[in-house]
CSV table of C-alpha atoms in Angstrom, one decimal:
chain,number,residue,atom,x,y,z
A,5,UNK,CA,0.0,0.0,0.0
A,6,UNK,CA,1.6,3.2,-1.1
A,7,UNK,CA,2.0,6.1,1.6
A,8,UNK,CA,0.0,9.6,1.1
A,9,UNK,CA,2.8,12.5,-0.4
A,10,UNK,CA,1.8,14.2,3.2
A,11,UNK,CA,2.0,11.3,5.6
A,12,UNK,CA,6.0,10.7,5.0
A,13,UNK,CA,7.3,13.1,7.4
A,14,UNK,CA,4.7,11.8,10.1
A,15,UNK,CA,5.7,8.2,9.8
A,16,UNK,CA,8.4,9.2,11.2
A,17,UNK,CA,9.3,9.0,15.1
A,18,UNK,CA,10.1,11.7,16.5
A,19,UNK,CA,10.6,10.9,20.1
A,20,UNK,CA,12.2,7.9,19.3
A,21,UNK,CA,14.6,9.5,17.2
A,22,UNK,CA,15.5,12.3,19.6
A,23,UNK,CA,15.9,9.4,22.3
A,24,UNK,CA,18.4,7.9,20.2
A,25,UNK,CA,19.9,10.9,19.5
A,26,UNK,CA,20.3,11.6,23.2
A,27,UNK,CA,21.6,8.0,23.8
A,28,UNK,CA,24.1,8.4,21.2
A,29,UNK,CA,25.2,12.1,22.5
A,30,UNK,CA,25.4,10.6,26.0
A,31,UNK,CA,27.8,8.2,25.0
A,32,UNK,CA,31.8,10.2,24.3
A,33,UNK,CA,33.0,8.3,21.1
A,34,UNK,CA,35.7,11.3,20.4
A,35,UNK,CA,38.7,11.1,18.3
A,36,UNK,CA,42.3,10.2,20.1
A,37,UNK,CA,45.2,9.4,19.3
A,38,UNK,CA,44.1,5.7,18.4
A,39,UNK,CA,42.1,7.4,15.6
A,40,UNK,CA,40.2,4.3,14.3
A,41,UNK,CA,41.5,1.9,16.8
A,42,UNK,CA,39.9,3.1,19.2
A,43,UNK,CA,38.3,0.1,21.4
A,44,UNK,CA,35.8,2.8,22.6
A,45,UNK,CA,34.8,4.0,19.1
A,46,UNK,CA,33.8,0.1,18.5
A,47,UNK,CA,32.1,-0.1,21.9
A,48,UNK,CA,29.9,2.8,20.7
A,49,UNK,CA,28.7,1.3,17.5
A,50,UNK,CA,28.5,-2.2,19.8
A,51,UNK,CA,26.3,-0.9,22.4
A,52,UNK,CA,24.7,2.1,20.9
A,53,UNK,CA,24.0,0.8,17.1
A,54,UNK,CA,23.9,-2.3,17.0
A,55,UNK,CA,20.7,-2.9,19.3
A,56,UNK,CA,18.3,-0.8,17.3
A,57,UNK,CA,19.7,-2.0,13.8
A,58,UNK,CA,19.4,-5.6,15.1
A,59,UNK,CA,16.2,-4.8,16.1
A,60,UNK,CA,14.8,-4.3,11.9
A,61,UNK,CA,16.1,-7.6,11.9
A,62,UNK,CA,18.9,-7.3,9.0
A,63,UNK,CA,19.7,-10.3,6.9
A,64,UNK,CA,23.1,-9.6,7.5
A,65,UNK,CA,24.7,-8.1,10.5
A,66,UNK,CA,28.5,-8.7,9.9
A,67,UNK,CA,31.8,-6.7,12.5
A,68,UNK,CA,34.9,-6.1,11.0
A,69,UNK,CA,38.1,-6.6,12.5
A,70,UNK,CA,38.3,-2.5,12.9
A,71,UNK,CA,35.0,-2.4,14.8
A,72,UNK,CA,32.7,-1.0,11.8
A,73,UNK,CA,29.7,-2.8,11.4
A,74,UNK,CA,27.3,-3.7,7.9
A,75,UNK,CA,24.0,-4.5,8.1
A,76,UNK,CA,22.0,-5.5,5.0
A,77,UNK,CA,18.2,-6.7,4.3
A,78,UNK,CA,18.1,-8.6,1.5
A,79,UNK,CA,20.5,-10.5,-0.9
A,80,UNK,CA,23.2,-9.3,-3.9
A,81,UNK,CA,23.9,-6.1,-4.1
A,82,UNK,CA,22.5,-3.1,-2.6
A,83,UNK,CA,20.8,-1.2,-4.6
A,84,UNK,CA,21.5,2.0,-1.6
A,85,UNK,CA,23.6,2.3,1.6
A,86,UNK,CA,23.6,4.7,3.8
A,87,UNK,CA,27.0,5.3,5.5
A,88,UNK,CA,27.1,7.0,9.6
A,89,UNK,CA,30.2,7.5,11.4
A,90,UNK,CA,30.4,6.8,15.3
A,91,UNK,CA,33.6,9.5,15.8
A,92,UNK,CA,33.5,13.2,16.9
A,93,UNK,CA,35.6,15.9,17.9
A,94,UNK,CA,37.1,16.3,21.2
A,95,UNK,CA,35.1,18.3,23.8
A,96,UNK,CA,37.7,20.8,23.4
A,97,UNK,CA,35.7,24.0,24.0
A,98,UNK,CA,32.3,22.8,24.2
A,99,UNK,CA,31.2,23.0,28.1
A,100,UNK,CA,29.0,19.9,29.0
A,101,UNK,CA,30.0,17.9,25.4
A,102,UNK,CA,28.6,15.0,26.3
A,103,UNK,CA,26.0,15.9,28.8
A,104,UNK,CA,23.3,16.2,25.7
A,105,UNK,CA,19.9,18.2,26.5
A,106,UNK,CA,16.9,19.2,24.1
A,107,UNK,CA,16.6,23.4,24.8
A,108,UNK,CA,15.3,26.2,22.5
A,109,UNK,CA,16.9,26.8,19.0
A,110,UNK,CA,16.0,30.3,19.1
A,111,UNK,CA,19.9,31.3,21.2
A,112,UNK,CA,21.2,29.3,18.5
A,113,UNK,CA,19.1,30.9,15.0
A,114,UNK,CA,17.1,27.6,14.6
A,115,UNK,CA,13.2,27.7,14.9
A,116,UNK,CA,11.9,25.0,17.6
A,117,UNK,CA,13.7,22.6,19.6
A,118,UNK,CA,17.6,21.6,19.3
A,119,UNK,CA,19.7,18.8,20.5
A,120,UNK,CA,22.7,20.0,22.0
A,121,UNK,CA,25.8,17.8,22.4
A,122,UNK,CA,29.3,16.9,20.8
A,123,UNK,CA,28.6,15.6,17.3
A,124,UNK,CA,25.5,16.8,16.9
A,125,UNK,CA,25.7,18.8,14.1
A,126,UNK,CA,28.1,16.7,12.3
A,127,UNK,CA,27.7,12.7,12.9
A,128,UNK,CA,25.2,11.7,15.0
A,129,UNK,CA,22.2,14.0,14.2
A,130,UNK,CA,22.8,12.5,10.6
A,131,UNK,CA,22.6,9.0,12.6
A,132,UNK,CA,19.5,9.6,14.3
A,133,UNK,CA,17.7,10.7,10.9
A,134,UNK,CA,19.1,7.5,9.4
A,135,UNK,CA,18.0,5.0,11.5
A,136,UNK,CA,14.9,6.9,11.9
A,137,UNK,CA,14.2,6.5,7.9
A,138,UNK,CA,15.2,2.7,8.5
A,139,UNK,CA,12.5,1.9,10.7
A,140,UNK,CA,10.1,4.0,8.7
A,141,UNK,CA,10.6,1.6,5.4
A,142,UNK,CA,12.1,-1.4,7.1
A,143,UNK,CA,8.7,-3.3,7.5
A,144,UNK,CA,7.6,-3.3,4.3
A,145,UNK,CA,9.3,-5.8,1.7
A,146,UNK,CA,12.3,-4.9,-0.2
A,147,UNK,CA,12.5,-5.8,-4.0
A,148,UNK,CA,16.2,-4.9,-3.9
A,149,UNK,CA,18.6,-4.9,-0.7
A,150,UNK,CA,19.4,-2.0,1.4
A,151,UNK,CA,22.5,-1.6,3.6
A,152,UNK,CA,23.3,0.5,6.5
A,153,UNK,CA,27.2,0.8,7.6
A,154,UNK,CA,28.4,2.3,10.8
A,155,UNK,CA,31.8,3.0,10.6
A,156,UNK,CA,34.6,4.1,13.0
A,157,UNK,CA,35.7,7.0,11.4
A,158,UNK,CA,34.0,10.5,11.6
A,159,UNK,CA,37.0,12.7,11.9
A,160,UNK,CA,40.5,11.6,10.9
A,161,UNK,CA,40.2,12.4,7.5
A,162,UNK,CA,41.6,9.3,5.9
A,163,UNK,CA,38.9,6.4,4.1
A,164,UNK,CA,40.8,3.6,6.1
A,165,UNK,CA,37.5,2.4,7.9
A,166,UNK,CA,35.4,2.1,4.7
A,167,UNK,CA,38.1,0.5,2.7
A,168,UNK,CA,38.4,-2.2,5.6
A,169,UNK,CA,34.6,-2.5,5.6
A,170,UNK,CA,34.0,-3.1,2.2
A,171,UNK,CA,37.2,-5.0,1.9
A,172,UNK,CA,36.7,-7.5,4.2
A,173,UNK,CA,33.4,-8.1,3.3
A,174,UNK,CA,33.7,-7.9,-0.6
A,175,UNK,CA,30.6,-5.7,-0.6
A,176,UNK,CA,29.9,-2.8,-2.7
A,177,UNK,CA,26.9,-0.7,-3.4
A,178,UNK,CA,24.9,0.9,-6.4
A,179,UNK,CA,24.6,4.2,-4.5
A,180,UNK,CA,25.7,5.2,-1.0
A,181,UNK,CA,24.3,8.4,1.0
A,182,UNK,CA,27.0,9.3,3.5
A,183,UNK,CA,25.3,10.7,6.2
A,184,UNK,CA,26.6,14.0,7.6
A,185,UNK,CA,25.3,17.7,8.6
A,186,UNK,CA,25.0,19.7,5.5
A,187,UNK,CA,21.9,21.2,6.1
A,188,UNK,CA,19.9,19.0,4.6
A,189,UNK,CA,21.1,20.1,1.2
A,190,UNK,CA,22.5,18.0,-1.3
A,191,UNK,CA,25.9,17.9,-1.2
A,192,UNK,CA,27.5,17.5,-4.8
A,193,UNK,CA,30.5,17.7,-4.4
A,194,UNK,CA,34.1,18.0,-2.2
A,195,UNK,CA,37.5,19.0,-2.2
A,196,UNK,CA,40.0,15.8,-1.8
A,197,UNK,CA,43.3,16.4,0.4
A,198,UNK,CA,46.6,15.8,0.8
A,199,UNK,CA,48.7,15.6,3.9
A,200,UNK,CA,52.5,16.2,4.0
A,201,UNK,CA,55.0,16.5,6.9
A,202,UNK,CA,57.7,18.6,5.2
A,203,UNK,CA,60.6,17.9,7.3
A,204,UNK,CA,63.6,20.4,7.8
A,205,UNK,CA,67.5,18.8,9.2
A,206,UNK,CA,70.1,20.5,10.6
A,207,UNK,CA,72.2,19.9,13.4
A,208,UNK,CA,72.3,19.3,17.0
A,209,UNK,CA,74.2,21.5,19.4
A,210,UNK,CA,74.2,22.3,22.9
A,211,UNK,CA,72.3,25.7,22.8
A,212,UNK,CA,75.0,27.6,24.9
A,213,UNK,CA,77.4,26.8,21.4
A,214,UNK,CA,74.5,27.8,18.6
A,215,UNK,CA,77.3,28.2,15.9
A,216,UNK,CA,78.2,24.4,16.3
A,217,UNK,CA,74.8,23.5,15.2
A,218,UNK,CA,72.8,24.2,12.4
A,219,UNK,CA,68.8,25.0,13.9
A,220,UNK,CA,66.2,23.9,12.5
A,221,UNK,CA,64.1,26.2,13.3
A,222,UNK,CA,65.6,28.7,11.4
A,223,UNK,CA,64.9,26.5,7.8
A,224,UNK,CA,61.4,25.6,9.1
A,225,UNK,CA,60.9,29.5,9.6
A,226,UNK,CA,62.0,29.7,5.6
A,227,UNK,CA,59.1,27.1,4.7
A,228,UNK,CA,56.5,28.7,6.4
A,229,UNK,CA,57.5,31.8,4.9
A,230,UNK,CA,57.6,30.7,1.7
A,231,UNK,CA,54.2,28.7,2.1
A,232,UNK,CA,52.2,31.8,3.2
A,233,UNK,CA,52.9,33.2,-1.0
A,234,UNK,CA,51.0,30.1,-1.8
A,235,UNK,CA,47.9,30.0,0.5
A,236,UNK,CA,45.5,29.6,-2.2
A,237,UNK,CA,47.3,27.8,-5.5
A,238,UNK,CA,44.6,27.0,-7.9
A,239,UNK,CA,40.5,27.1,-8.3
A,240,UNK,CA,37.5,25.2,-8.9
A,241,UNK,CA,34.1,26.8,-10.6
A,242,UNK,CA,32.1,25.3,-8.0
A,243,UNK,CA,34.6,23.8,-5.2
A,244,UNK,CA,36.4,27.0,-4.8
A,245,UNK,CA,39.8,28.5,-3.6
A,246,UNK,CA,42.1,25.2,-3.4
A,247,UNK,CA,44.0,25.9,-0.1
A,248,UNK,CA,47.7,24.8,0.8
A,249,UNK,CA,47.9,25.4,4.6
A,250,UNK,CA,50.3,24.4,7.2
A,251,UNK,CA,48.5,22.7,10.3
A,252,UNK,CA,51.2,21.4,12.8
A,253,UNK,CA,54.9,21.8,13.9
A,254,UNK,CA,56.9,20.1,16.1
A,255,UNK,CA,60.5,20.1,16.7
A,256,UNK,CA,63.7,17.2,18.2
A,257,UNK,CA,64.6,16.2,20.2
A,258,UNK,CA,63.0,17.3,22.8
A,259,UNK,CA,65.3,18.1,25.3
A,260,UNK,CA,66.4,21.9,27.2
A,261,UNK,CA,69.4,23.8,26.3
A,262,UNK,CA,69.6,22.2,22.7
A,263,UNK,CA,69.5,23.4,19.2
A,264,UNK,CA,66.8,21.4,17.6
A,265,UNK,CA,67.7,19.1,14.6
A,266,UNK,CA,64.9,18.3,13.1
A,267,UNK,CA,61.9,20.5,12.5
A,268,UNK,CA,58.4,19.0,11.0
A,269,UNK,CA,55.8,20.9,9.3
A,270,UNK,CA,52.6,19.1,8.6
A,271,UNK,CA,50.4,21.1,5.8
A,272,UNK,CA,47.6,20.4,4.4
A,273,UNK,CA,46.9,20.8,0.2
A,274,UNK,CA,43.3,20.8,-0.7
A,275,UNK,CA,43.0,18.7,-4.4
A,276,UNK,CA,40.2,19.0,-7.2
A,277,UNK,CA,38.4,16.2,-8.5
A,278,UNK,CA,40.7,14.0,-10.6
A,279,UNK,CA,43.6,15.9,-9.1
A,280,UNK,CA,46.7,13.5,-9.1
A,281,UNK,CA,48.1,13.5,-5.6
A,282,UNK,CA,51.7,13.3,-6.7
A,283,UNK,CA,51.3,16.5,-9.2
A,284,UNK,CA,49.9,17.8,-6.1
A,285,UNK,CA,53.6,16.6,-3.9
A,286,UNK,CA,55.7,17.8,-6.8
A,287,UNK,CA,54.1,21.6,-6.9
A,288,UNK,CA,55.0,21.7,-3.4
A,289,UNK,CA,58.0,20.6,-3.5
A,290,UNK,CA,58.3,23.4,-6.1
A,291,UNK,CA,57.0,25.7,-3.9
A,292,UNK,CA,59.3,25.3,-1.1
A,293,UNK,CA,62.2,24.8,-3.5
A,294,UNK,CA,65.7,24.7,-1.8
A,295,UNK,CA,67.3,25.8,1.5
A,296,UNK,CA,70.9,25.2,1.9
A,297,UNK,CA,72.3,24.4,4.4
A,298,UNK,CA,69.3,22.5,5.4
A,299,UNK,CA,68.2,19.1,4.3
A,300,UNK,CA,64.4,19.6,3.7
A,301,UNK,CA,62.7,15.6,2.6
A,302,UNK,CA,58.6,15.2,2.4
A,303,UNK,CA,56.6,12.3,3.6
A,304,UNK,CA,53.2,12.2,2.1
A,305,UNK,CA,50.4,11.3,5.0
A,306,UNK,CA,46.3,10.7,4.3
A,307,UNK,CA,44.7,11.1,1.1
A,308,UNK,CA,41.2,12.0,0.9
A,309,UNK,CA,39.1,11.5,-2.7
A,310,UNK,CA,37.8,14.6,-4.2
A,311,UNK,CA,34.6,14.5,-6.0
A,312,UNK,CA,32.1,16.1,-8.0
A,313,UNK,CA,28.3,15.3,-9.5
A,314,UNK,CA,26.1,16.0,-11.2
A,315,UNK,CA,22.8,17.2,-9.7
A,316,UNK,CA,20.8,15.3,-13.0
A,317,UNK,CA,23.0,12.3,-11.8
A,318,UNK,CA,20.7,9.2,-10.6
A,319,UNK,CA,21.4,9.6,-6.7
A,320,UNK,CA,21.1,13.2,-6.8
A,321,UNK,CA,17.9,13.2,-8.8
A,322,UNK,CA,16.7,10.7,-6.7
A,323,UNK,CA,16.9,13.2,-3.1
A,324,UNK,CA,15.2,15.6,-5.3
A,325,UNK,CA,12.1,13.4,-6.2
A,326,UNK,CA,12.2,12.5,-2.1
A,327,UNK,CA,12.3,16.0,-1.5
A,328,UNK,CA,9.4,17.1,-3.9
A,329,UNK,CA,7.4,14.6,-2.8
A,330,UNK,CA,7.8,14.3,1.4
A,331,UNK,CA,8.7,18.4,1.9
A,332,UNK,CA,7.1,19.7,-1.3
A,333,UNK,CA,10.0,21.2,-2.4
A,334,UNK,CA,13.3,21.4,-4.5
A,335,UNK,CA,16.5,20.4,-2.2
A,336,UNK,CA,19.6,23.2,-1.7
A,337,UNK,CA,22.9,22.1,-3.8
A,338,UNK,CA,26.2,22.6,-1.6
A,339,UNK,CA,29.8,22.1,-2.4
A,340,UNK,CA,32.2,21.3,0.7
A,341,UNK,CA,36.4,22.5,1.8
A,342,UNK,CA,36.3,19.1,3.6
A,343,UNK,CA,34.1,15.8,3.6
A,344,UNK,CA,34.4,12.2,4.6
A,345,UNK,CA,33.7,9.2,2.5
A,346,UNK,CA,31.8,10.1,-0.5
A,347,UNK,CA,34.9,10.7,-2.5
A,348,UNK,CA,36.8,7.3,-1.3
A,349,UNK,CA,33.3,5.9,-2.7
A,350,UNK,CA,32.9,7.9,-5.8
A,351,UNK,CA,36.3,6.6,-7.0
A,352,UNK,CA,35.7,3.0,-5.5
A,353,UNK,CA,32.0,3.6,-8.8
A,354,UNK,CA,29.9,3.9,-6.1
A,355,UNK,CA,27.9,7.0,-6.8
A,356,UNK,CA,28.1,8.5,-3.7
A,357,UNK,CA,27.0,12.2,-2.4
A,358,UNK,CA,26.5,13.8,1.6
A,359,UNK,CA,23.5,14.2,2.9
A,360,UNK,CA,21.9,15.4,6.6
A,361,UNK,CA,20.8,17.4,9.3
A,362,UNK,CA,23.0,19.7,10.9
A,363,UNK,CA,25.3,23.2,10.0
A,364,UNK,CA,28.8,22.1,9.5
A,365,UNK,CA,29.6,25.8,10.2
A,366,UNK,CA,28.6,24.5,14.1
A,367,UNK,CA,31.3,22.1,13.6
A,368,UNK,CA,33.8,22.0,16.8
A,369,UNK,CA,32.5,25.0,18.5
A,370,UNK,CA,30.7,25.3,21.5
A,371,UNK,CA,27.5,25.8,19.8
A,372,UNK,CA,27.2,22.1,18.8
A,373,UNK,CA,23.4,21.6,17.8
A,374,UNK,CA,20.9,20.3,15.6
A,375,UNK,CA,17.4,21.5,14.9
A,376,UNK,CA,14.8,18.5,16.2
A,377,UNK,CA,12.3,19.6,12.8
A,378,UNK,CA,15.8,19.1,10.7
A,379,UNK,CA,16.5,15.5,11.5
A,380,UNK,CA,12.9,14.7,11.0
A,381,UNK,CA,12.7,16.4,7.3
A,382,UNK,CA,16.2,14.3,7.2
A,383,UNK,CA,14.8,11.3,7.7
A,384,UNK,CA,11.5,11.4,5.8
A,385,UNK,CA,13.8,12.2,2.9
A,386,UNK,CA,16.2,9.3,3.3
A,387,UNK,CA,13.1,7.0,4.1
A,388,UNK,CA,11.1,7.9,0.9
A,389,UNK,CA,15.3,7.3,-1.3
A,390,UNK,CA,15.2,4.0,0.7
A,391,UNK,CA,11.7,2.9,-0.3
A,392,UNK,CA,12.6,4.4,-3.7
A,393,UNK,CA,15.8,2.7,-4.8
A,394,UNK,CA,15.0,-0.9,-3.1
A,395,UNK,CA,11.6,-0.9,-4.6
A,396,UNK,CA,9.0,-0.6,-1.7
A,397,UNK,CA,5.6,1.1,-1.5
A,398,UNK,CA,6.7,4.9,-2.1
């Protein structure tokens, strides 16, 4: 029996969505220095997701060695996945991060009720809606299978988790939403990324004796300068400025009353879709150029995709039909500095774009929110793509 256009966004659950959303807020899954690894990051998506997805009663319900979890309903491949990520930021500066409460948006801009917590407006909002559209469309028959991945990344900025996910499993998808606070717009596209430590020798000395060592600091201080001529080093018509920024610096050994030896400079380079990563190595090596008498070598760290598509492209058309038909309404088109998965996915020919409540603007401040009525237009959306794509009563 096919839903009513104006029904969609009641099927939804409200309380039971902002329940979850509390639950999940509760529970600190932040990023450390174990990144992926982390055995608490796993133990979120064990006790937190795991219960309610287990609960739709997926035909598959398979843990990776990493922790990320892939549940399926139905056989072959999925027609759509929908990818949530169990990391946040740090509390960092964010009083009472994981101490989550449903207040007024007005303080905040947003009309109604908001969730407040860390990884609200980036991850787990997004989550909530998610698993909200799952139980909307979940008991009706699928035609074709769906998937739902919960994964252990959210903020490191590398696809590791994904790539072990899919890897271990041998599963791919048709189309994937990657579920993540851009305002509910249609994300079409994102910058990829490069990380490189840049790493400036010298030599050691006892710092009472300078001239018998050769500082590092002194060549790292050339870098820098000679980065900050090339903050912005190319375009994109819809991307935007494509950014070469330095991020981190550290110095050895670490030890008093010495001239340093070693300096290293991580900076991060922004890439364009279809960018080649190495061009990208080789122009910064260009831009830094030489400094004798320092040794300067590079060491190329995490590579994030870049993509771009099409809003006529299937997925894409797709959120706009759910849109049209469940809000009445054409969706917003973004473009994004920074992203997760959907580029990883994209190259992997999975058609892949970001979807979900939330401002990224909000994004590791202490205003770390997400508009109740925003998740529930989230997950209408995502219920009607899911009923859509697998072929159940729309």
């Amino acid at each position: 029996m096919e839903r009513d256009a104006g029904t969609w966004r009641t099927t939804v659950d409200e309380a039971h969505l902002v329940a979850f959303l509390l639950e999940a807020l509760a529970y600190p899954s932040p990023q450390t220095d174990l990144l992926e690894t982390d055995p608490q990051i796993a133990a979120f998506i064990h006790d937190v997701v795991v219960p309610p997805v287990r609960a739709l009663s997926p035909d598959l319900l398979h843990v990776d060695r990493m922790g990320n979890v892939l549940a399926q309903w139905g056989t072959g491949r999925p027609a759509l996945a929908i990818l949530v990520y169990a990391m946040t930021h740090p509390q960092t500066v964010m009083a009472d991060a994981f101490a989550p409460a449903v207040v007024d948006g007005a303080p905040y801009g947003v009309t109604g009720a908001v969730v407040r917590g860390r990884g609200a407006c980036e991850q787990k909002g997004a989550m909530a809606a998610a698993l909200a559209a799952a139980r909307v469309v979940l008991p009706s028959p699928l035609q074709r299978p769906f998937a739902l991945a919960a994964l252990t990344a959210g903020e490191t900025g590398r696809p590791d988790a994904v790539r072990h996910l899919l890897n271990e499993t041998g599963t791919t998808f048709e189309m994937a939403v990657v579920a993540c606070g851009t305002g509910n717009a249609v994300c079409l596209g994102q910058k990829g990324r490069l990380d490189v430590d840049i790493v400036v020798r010298g030599r050691q000395s006892h710092s009472s004796m300078p001239w018998l060592g050769l500082n590092a600091l002194e060549g790292a201080a050339t870098v820098l300068t000679r980065l900050a001529r090339h903050t912005v080093v190319g375009d994109h018509p819809t991307l935007g400025p494509i950014t070469l920024t330095p991020t981190a610096i550290a110095s050895a050994p670490r030890a008093t009353h010495t001239v340093p030896e070693t300096v290293r400079i991580t900076v991060d380079r922004r890439l364009r879709p279809g960018e080649d990563p190495q061009a990208a190595l080789a122009h910064l090596r260009e831009v830094v150029g030489e400094i004798s008498p320092f040794a300067i070598t590079y060491e190329p760290g995490p590579y994030m995709y870049a993509y771009e598509r099409l809003a006529d492209d299937r997925l894409p058309r797709l959120l706009r039909e759910a849109y049209v038909r469940v809000l009445g309404r054409d969706p917003g088109y973004v473009y994004a500095s920074g992203g997760l998965d959907a580029g990883y996915l994209n190259a992997s020919g999975i058609e892949a774009v970001m979807f979900g409540p939330g401002d990224w603007a909000r994004a590791h401040s202490a205003d770390d929110v997400v508009g109740v009525s925003e998740c529930v237009d989230a997950a209408a959306v995502l219920a009607y793509a899911i009923a859509r794509a697998c072929g159940a009563p729309v």
